[in-house]
Coordinates of C-alpha atoms in Angstrom, one line a residue:
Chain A
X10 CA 0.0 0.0 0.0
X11 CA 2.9 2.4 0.9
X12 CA 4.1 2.0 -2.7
X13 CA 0.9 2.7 -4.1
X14 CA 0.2 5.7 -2.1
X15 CA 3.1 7.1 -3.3
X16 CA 3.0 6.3 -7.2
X17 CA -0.1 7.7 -7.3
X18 CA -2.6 10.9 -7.0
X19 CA -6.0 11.2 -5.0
X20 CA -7.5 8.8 -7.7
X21 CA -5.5 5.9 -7.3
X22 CA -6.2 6.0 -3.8
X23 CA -10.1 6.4 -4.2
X24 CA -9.4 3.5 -7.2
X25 CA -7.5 1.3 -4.8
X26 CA -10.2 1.6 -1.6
X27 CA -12.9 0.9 -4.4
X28 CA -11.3 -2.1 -5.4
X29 CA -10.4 -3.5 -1.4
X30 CA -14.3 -2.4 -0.9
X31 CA -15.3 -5.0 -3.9
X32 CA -12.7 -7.5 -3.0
X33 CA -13.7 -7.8 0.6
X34 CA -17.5 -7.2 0.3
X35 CA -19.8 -10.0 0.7
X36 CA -21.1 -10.6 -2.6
X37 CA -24.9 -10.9 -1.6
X38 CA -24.9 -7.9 0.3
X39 CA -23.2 -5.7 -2.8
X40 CA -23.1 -7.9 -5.9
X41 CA -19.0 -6.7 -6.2
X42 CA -17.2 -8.1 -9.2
X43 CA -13.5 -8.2 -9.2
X44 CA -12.1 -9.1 -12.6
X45 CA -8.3 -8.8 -14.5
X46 CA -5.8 -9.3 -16.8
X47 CA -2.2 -9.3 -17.4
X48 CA -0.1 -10.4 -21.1
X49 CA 3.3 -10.2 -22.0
X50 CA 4.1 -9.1 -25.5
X51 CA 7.6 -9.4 -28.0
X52 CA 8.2 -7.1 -30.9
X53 CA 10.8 -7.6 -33.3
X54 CA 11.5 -6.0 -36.4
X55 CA 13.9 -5.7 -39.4
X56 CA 13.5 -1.7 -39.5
X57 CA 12.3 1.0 -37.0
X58 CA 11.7 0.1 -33.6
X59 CA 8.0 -0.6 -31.9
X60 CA 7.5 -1.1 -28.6
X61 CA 11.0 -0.4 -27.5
X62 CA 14.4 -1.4 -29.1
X63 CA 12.6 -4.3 -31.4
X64 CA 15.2 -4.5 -34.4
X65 CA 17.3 -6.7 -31.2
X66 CA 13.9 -8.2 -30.3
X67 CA 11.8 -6.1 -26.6
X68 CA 10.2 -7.3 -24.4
X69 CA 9.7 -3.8 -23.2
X70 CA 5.5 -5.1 -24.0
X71 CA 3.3 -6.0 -21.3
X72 CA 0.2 -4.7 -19.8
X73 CA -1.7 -5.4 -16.7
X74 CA -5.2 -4.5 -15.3
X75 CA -7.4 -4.8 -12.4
X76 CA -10.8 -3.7 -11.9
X77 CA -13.6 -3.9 -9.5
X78 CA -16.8 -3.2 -9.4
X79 CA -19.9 -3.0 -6.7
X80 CA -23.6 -1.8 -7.0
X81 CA -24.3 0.2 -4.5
X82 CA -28.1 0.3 -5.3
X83 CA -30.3 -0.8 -7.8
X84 CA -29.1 1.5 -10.3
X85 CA -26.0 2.9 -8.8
X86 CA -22.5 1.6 -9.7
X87 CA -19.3 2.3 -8.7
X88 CA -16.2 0.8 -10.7
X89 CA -12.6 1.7 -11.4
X90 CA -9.4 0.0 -12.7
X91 CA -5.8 0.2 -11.9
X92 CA -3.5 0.2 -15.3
X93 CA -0.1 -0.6 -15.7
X94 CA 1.3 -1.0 -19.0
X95 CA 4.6 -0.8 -20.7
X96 CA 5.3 0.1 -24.7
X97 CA 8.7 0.8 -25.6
X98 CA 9.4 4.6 -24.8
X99 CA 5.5 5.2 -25.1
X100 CA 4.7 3.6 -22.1
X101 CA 6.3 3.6 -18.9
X102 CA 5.1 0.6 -17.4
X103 CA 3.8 3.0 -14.0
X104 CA 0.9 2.1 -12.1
X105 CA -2.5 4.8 -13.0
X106 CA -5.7 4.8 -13.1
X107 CA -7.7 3.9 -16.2
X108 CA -11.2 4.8 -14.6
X109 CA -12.5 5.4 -11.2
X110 CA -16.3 6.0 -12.0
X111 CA -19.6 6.4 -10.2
X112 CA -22.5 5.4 -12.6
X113 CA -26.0 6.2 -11.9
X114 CA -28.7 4.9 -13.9
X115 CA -31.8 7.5 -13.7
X116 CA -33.8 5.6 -16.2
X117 CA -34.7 2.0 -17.0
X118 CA -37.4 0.3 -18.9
X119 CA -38.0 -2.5 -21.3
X120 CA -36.8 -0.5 -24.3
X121 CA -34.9 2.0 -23.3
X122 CA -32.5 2.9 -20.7
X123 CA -30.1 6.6 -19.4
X124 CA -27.8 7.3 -17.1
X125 CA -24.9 9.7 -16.1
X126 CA -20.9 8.8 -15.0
X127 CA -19.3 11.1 -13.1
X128 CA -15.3 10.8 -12.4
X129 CA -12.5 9.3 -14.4
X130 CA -14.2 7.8 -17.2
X131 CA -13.4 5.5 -20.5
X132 CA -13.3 7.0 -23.8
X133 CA -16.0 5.6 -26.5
X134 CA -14.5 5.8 -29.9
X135 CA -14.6 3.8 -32.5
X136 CA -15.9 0.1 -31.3
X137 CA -12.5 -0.2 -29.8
X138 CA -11.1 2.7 -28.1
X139 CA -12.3 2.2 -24.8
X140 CA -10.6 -1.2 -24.3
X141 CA -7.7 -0.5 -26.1
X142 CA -5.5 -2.0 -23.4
X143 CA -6.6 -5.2 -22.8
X144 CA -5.9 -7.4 -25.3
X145 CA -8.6 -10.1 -25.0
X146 CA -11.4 -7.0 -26.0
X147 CA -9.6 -5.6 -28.9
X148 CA -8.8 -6.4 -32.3
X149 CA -5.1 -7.8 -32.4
X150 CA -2.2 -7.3 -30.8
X151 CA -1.9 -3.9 -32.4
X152 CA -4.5 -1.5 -32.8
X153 CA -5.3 0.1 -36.2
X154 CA -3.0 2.7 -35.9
X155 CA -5.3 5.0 -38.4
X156 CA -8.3 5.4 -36.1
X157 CA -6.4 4.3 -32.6
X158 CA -2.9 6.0 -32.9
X159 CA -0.9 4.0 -30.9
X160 CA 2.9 6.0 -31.0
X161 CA 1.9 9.5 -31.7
X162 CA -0.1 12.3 -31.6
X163 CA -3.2 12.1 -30.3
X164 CA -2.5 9.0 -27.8
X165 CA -2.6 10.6 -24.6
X166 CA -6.4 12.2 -25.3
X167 CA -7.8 9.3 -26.1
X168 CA -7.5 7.3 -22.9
X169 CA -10.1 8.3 -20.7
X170 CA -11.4 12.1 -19.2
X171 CA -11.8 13.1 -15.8
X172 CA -15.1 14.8 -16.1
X173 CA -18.7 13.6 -16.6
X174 CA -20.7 11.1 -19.5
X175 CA -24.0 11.0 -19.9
X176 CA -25.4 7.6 -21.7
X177 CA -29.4 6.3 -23.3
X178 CA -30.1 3.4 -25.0
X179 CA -33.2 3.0 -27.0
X180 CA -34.3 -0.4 -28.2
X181 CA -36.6 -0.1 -31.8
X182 CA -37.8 -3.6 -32.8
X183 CA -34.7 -5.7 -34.0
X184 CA -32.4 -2.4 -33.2
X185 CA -30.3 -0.9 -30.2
X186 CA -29.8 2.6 -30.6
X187 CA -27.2 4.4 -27.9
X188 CA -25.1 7.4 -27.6
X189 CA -22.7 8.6 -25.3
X190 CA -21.1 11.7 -24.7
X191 CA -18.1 13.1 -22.5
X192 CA -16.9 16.2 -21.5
X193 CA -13.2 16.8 -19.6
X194 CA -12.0 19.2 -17.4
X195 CA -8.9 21.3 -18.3
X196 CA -5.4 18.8 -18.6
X197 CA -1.9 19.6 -19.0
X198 CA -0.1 17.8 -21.1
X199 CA 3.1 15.9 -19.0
X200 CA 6.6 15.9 -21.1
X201 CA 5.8 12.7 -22.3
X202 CA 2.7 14.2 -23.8
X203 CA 4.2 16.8 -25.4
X204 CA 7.0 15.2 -27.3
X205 CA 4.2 12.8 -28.5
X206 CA 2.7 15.2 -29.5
X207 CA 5.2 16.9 -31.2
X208 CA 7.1 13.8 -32.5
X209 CA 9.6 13.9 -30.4
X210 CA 10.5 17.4 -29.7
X211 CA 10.9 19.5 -26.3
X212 CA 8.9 22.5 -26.7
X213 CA 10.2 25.7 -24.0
X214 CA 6.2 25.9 -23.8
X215 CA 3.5 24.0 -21.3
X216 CA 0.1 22.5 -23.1
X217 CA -3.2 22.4 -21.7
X218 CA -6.0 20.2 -23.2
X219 CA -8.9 22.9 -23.1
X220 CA -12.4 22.3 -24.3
X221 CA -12.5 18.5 -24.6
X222 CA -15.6 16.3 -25.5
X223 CA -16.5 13.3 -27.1
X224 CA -19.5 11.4 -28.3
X225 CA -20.8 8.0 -30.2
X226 CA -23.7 7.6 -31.4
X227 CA -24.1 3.7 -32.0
X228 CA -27.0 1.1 -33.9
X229 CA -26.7 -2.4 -33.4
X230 CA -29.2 -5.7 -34.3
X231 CA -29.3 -8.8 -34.4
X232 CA -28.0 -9.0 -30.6
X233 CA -25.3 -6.9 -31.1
X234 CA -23.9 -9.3 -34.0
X235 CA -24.0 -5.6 -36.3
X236 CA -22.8 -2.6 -34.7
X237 CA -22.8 1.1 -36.7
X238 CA -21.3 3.8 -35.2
X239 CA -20.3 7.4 -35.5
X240 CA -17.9 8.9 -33.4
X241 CA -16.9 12.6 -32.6
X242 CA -13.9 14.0 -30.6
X243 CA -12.9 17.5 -30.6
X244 CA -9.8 18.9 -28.4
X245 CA -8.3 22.5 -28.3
X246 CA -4.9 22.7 -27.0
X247 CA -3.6 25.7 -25.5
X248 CA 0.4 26.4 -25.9
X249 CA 1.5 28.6 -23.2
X250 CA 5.4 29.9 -23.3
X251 CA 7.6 29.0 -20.2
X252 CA 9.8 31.7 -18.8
X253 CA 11.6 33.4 -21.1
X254 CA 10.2 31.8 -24.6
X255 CA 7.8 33.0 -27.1
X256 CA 6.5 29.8 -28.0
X257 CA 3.0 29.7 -27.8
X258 CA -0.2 29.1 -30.1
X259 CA -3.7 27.2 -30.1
X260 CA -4.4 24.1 -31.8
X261 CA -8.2 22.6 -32.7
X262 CA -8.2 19.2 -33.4
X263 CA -11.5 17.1 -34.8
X264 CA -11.6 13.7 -35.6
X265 CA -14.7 11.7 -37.1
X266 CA -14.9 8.3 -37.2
X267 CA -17.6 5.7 -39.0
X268 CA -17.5 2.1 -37.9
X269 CA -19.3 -1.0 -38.7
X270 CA -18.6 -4.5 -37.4
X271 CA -20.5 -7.8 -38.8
X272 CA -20.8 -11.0 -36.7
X273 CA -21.4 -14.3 -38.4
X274 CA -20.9 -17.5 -37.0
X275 CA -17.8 -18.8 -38.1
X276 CA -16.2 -14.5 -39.1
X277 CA -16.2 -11.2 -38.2
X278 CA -15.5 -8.2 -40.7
X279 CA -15.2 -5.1 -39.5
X280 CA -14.1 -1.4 -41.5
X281 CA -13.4 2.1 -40.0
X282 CA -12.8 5.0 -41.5
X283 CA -11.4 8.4 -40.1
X284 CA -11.3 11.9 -40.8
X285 CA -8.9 14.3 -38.2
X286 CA -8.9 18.0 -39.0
X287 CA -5.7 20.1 -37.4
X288 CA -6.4 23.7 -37.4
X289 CA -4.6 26.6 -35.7
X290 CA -1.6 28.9 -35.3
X291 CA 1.5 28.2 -33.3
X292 CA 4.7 31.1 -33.2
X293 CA 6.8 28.3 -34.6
X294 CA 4.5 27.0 -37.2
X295 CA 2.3 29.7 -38.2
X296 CA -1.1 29.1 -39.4
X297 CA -2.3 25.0 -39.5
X298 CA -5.2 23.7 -41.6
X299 CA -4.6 19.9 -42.3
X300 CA -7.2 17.2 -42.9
X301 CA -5.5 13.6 -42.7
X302 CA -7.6 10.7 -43.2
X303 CA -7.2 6.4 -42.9
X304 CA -9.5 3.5 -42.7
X305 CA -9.3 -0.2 -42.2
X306 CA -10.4 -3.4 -42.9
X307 CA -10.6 -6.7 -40.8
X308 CA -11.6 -10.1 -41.3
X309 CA -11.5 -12.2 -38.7
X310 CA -12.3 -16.4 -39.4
X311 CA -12.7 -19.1 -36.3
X312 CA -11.2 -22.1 -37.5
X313 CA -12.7 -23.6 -34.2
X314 CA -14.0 -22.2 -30.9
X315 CA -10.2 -22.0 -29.8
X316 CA -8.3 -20.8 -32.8
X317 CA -8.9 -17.2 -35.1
X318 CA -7.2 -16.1 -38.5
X319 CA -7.0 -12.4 -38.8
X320 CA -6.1 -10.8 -41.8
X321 CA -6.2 -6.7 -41.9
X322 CA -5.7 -4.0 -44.2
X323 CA -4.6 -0.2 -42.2
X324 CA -3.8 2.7 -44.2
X325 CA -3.1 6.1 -42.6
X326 CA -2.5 9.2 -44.5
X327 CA -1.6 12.7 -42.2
X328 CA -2.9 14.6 -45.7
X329 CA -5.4 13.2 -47.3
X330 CA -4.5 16.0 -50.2
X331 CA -1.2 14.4 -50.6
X332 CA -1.6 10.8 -49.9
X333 CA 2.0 9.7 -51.5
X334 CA 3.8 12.8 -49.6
X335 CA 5.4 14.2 -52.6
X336 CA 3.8 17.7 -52.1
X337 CA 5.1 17.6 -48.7
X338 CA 8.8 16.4 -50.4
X339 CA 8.9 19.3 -52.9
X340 CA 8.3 22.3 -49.6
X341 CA 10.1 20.9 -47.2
X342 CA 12.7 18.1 -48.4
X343 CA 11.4 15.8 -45.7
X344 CA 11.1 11.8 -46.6
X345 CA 7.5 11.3 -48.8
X346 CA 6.9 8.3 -46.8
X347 CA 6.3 9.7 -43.3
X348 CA 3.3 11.1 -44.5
X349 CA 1.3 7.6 -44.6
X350 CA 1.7 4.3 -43.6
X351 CA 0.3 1.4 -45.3
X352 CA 0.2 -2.2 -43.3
X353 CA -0.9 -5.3 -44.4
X354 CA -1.3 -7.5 -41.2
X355 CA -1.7 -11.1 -41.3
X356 CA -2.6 -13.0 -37.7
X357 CA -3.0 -16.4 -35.4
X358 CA -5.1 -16.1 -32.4
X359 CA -5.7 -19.3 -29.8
X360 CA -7.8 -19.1 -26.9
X361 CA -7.1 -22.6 -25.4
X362 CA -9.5 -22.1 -22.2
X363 CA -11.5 -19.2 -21.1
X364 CA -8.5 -17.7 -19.0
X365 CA -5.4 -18.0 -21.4
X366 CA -4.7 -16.3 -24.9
X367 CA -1.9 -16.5 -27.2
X368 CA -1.4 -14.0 -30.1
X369 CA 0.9 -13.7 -33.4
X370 CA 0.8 -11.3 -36.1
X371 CA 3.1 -10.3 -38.5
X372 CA 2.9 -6.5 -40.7
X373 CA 4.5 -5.6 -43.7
X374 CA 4.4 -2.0 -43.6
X375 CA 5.2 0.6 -46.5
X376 CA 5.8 4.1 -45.0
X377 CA 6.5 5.1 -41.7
X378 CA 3.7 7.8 -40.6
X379 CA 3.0 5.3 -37.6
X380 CA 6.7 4.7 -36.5
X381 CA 6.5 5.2 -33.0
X382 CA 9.0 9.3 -32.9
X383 CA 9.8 8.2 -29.4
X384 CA 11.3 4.7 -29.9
X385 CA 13.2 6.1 -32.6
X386 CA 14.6 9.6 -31.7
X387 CA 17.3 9.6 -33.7
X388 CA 17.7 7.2 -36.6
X389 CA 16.6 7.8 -40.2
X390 CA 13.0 6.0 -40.6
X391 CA 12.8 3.1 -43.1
X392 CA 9.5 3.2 -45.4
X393 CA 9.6 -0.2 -46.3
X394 CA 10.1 -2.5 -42.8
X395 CA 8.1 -6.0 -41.2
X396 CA 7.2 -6.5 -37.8
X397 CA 6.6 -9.5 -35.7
X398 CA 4.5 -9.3 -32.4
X399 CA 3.7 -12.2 -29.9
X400 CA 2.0 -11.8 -26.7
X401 CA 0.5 -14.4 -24.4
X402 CA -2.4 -13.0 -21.4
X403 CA -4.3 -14.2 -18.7
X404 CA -7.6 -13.2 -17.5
X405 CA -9.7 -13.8 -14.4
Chain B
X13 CA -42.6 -18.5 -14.0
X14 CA -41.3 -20.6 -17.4
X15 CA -41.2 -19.7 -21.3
X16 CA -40.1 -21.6 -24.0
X17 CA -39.7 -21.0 -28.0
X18 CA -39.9 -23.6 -30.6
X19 CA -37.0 -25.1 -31.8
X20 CA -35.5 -27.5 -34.6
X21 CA -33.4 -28.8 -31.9
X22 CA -34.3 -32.1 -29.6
X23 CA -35.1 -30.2 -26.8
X24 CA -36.0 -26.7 -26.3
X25 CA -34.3 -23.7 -24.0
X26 CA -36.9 -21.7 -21.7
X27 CA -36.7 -18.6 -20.0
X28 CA -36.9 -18.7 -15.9
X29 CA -36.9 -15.8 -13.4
X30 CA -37.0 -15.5 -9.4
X31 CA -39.9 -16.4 -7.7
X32 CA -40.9 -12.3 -7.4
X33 CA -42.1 -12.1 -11.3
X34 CA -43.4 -14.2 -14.6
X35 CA -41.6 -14.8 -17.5
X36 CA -44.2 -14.5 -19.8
X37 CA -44.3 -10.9 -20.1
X38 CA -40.9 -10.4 -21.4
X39 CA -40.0 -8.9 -24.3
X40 CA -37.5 -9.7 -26.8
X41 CA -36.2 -6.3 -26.2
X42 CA -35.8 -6.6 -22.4
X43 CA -34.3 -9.8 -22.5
X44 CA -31.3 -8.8 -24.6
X45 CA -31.0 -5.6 -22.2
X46 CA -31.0 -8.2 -19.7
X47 CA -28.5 -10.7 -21.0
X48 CA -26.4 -8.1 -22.4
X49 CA -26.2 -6.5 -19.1
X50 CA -26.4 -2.9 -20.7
X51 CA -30.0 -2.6 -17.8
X52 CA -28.8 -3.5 -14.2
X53 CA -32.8 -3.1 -13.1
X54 CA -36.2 -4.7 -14.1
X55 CA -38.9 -2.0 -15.1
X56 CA -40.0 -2.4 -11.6
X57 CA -36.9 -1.1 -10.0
X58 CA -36.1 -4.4 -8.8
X59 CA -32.1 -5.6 -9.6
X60 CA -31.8 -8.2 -12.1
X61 CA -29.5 -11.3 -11.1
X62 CA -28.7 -12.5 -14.7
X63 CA -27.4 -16.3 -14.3
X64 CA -25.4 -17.9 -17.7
X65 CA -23.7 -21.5 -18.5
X66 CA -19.8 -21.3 -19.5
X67 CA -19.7 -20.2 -23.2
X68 CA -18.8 -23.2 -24.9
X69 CA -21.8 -24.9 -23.1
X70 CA -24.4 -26.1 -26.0
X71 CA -27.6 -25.1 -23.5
X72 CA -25.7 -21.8 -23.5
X73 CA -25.3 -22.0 -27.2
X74 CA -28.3 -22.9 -28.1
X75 CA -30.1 -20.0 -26.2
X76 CA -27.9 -17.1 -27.7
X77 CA -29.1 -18.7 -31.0
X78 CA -32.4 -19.2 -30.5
X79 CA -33.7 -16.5 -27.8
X80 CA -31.7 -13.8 -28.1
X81 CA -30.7 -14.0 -32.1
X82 CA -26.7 -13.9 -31.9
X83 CA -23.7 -16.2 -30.5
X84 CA -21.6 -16.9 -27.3
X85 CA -18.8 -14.8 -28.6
X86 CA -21.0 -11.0 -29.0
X87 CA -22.1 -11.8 -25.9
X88 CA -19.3 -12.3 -24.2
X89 CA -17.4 -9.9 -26.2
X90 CA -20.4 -7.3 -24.9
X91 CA -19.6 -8.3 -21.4
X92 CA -15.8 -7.4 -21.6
X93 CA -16.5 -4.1 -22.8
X94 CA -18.5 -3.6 -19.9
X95 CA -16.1 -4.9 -17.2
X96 CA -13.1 -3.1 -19.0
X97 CA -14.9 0.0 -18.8
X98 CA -16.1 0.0 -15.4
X99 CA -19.9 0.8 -16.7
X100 CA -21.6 -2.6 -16.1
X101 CA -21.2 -6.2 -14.6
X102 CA -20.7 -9.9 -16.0
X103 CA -23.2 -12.2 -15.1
X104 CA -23.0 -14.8 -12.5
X105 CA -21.8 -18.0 -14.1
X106 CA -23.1 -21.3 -13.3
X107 CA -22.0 -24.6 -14.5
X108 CA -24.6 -27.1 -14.4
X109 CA -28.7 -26.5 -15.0
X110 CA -29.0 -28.2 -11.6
X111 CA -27.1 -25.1 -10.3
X112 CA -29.2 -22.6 -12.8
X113 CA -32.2 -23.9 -11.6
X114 CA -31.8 -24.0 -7.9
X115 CA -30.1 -20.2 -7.9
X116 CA -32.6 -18.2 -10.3
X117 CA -35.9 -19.7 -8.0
X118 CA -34.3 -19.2 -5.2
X119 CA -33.2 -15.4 -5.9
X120 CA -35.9 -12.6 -6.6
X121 CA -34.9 -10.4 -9.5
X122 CA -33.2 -13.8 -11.4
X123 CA -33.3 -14.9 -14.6
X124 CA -32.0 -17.6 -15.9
X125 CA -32.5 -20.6 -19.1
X126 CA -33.0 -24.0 -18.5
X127 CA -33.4 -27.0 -21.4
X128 CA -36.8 -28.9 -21.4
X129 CA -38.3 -31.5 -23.3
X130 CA -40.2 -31.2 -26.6
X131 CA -43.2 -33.6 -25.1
X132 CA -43.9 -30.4 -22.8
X133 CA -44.2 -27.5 -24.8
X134 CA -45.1 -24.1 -23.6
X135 CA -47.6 -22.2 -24.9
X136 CA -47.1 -21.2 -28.2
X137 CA -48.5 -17.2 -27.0
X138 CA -46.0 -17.5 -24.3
X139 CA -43.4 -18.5 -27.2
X140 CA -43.8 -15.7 -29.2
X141 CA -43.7 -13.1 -26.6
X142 CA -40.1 -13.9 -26.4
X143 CA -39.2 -15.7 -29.7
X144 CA -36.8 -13.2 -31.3
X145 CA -37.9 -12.4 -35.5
X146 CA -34.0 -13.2 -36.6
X147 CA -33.5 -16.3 -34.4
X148 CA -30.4 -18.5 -35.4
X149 CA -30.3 -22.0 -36.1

């Protein structure tokens, strides 16, 4: 506990006395639920490094979770998770909290259903965002990085706000409509943050996340076995010069995402696409109007309840006006191909009981958009490189 | 306090609940807000204690298909993002229909599925109230 209480602000502390409350309660009394997960992952690669210094083969992958949840009343839960996960340089493997949430359910009926979270809540975007760390509830061992953005950019905001969500859920015959929708409070951006931000680069400036919100609005039938969705985030960051520097500017940035995910008995498909819009002035940049764009596809086929074949198709593009980069080549001399990345990802996935998973996948990527800037902070990128990532979880 | 649908299948899956309320009045609807978990409360208020078999149990199988119109693995998959995201529970798992049946009639608020024979069929008004329109077979 002394460890704990020092790794970690007033939420992990509320997080960890939530979870002792659900782990000791008697389970009659408060129907508490104490669930978790923990995998190992290894990334190798002939060019660029992922997930920490890969082209000698890291282990610098893992990720472990533990949540716990206990309703209070009828429609009153309270729920959080500790998160500790390590990527390379783009995860440092410290203890936080991914949500510490009270959720009160105002309305319930037959067909429809509303509520409201208040605290640290998960992030719904896309049909994966918001259990992007656990690797038995998302897509692969890697997520798309065109609508998830694992090594760059937009990372950090996508995790979860400290604020309030409010949630309904209509059923209409055969279909489940719901939509969600966060707002944050005001966040500055850690060091970490910023040079993700920023690709790598110390700015003599600190960065606050200003208005903040979120929202998906989501159709599913046939008991969840089709899913639509649209997704919304917006973000303004403020750059605010430290003592002494000039640097400073204000950044919009607006992402759209449509999703659609098909169940069938033996395969799954699934396809998002996304729009991002960057817009803004910075002393250092000037004026910033971008639109960058990327999609996937996914097919996933159970050659029996305990082994999947994935095969998937990512393409990311930072302007969608100048997909192959040379535009960007002629004005500034940079490399054409870290303006997209194109990764074709062919995977093995075996479930041998309901507690243990093992993953393989191997990419073949052309371009290097997605190459994580802070696992490679010095070394020219290569656009044409292959990546091999295992991981092996647990779950309880 | 028991509903059943029609089925291809040797035996049939039916619908129980607690002793506190009647199956027959469920809806489709409900009962995938139910199983999915995304409700933690019956219409009344009352909390729901949703009981399950193991996923690669065949009664298990057979009611995804046949009740609720999808498979084990959305189900399950529906239950994860719930748990992972703090903003609902799993239901409680049982592991034999012994166990299913003595734990949803002994609990108010349960519901549960149990397999019965196709010599004692339920009534076919009480089938359709809960017979989904894009069942799977």
């Amino acid at each position: 506990m002394r460890a704990i209480s020092r790794v970690a602000s007033p939420w992990c502390r509320v997080a960890v006395a939530a979870l002792l409350i659900c782990a000791t309660s008697p389970a009659r009394a408060l129907e508490s639920q104490v669930h978790g997960s923990a995998a190992q992952g290894y990334a190798w690669t002939d060019h660029n490094n992922a997930y920490g210094t890969s082209q000698n083969g890291s282990f610098d992958f893992f990720e472990l979770n533990l949540n716990g949840s206990v309703q209070l009343a009828p429609g009153l839960l309270a729920s959080g998770q500790l998160l500790m996960r390590d990527a390379g340089a783009n995860d440092n493997g410290k203890l936080r909290v991914d949500y510490a949430l009270l959720d009160y359910q105002f309305a319930s009926g037959s067909w429809y259903n509303a509520g409201v979270r208040v605290g640290r809540v998960k992030n719904p975007f896309g049909l994966y965002n918001d259990t992007r760390d656990v690797i038995f509830a998302r897509p692969g061992i890697q997520m798309p990085q065109s609508i998830y953005f694992d090594g760059q950019g937009l990372r950090r905001l996508l995790f979860s706000s400290d604020g309030a969500q409010l949630y309904g859920g209509l059923g209409l015959g055969e279909h489940y409509v719901s939509v969600v929708v966060s707002g944050s409070r005001r966040q500055t951006l850690t060091d970490d943050e910023e040079r993700q931000l920023t690709g790598g680069v110390a700015l003599p400036a600190h960065e606050h996340v200003t208005d903040y919100y979120l929202g998906r609005l989501q159709d599913e039938w046939n008991g969840g076995a089709d899913r639509v969705a649209f997704s919304v985030l917006h973000a303004g960051l403020d750059i605010d010069p430290d003592a002494g520097s000039t640097v400073q500017g204000h950044i919009d940035f607006d992402n759209y995402v449509l999703s659609w995910r098909h169940d069938a008995a033996r395969y799954s498909l699934s396809a998002e696409y996304i729009i991002n819009r960057t817009k803004g002035w910075t002393s250092f940049a000037g004026d910033t109007d971008n639109l960058g764009d990327g999609f996937y596809v996914q097919g996933d086929y159970r050659l029996d309840p305990k082994w999947t074949l994935m095969a998937r198709y990512d393409a990311s593009y930072i302007n969608r006006n100048d997909r192959d980069g040379s535009r960007y080549a002629a004005s500034t001399g940079g490399d054409p191909h870290s303006r997209y990345a194109r990764d074709l990802t062919l995977g093995l996935h075996w479930l041998p009981d309901q507690h243990w998973g093992v993953w393989g996948e191997w990419h073949h990527i052309i371009g290097s958009s997605t190459v994580p800037p802070l696992d490679n902070p010095t070394q020219p990128r290569a656009s044409n490189w292959n990546m091999l990532l295992l991981m092996a979880g647990y779950r309880f | 306090m028991l509903l059943s649908t029609e089925a291809a299948w040797a035996q049939s899956v039916e619908v129980i609940t607690g002793p506190d309320r009647d199956a027959a009045g469920i809806s489709h609807t409900l009962l995938l807000s139910l199983f999915t978990m995304r409700v933690r409360q019956w219409p009344d208020g009352e909390p729901a204690h949703v009981y399950v078999m193991p996923d690669s149990n065949p009664l298990h199988e057979q009611f995804c298909r046949e009740i609720l119109g999808t498979y084990p693995y959305v189900l399950q998959n529906a239950w994860e993002r719930l748990i992972y995201t703090g903003t609902g529970q799993a239901p409680v798992v049982v592991y034999s229909e012994q166990e299913m049946k003595d734990k949803v009639r002994a609990t108010d608020g349960a519901i549960g599925y149990i397999r019965t024979d196709d010599d004692e069929p339920a009534s076919p008004s009480r089938a359709a109230a809960v017979a989904p329109t894009g069942g799977r077979s």
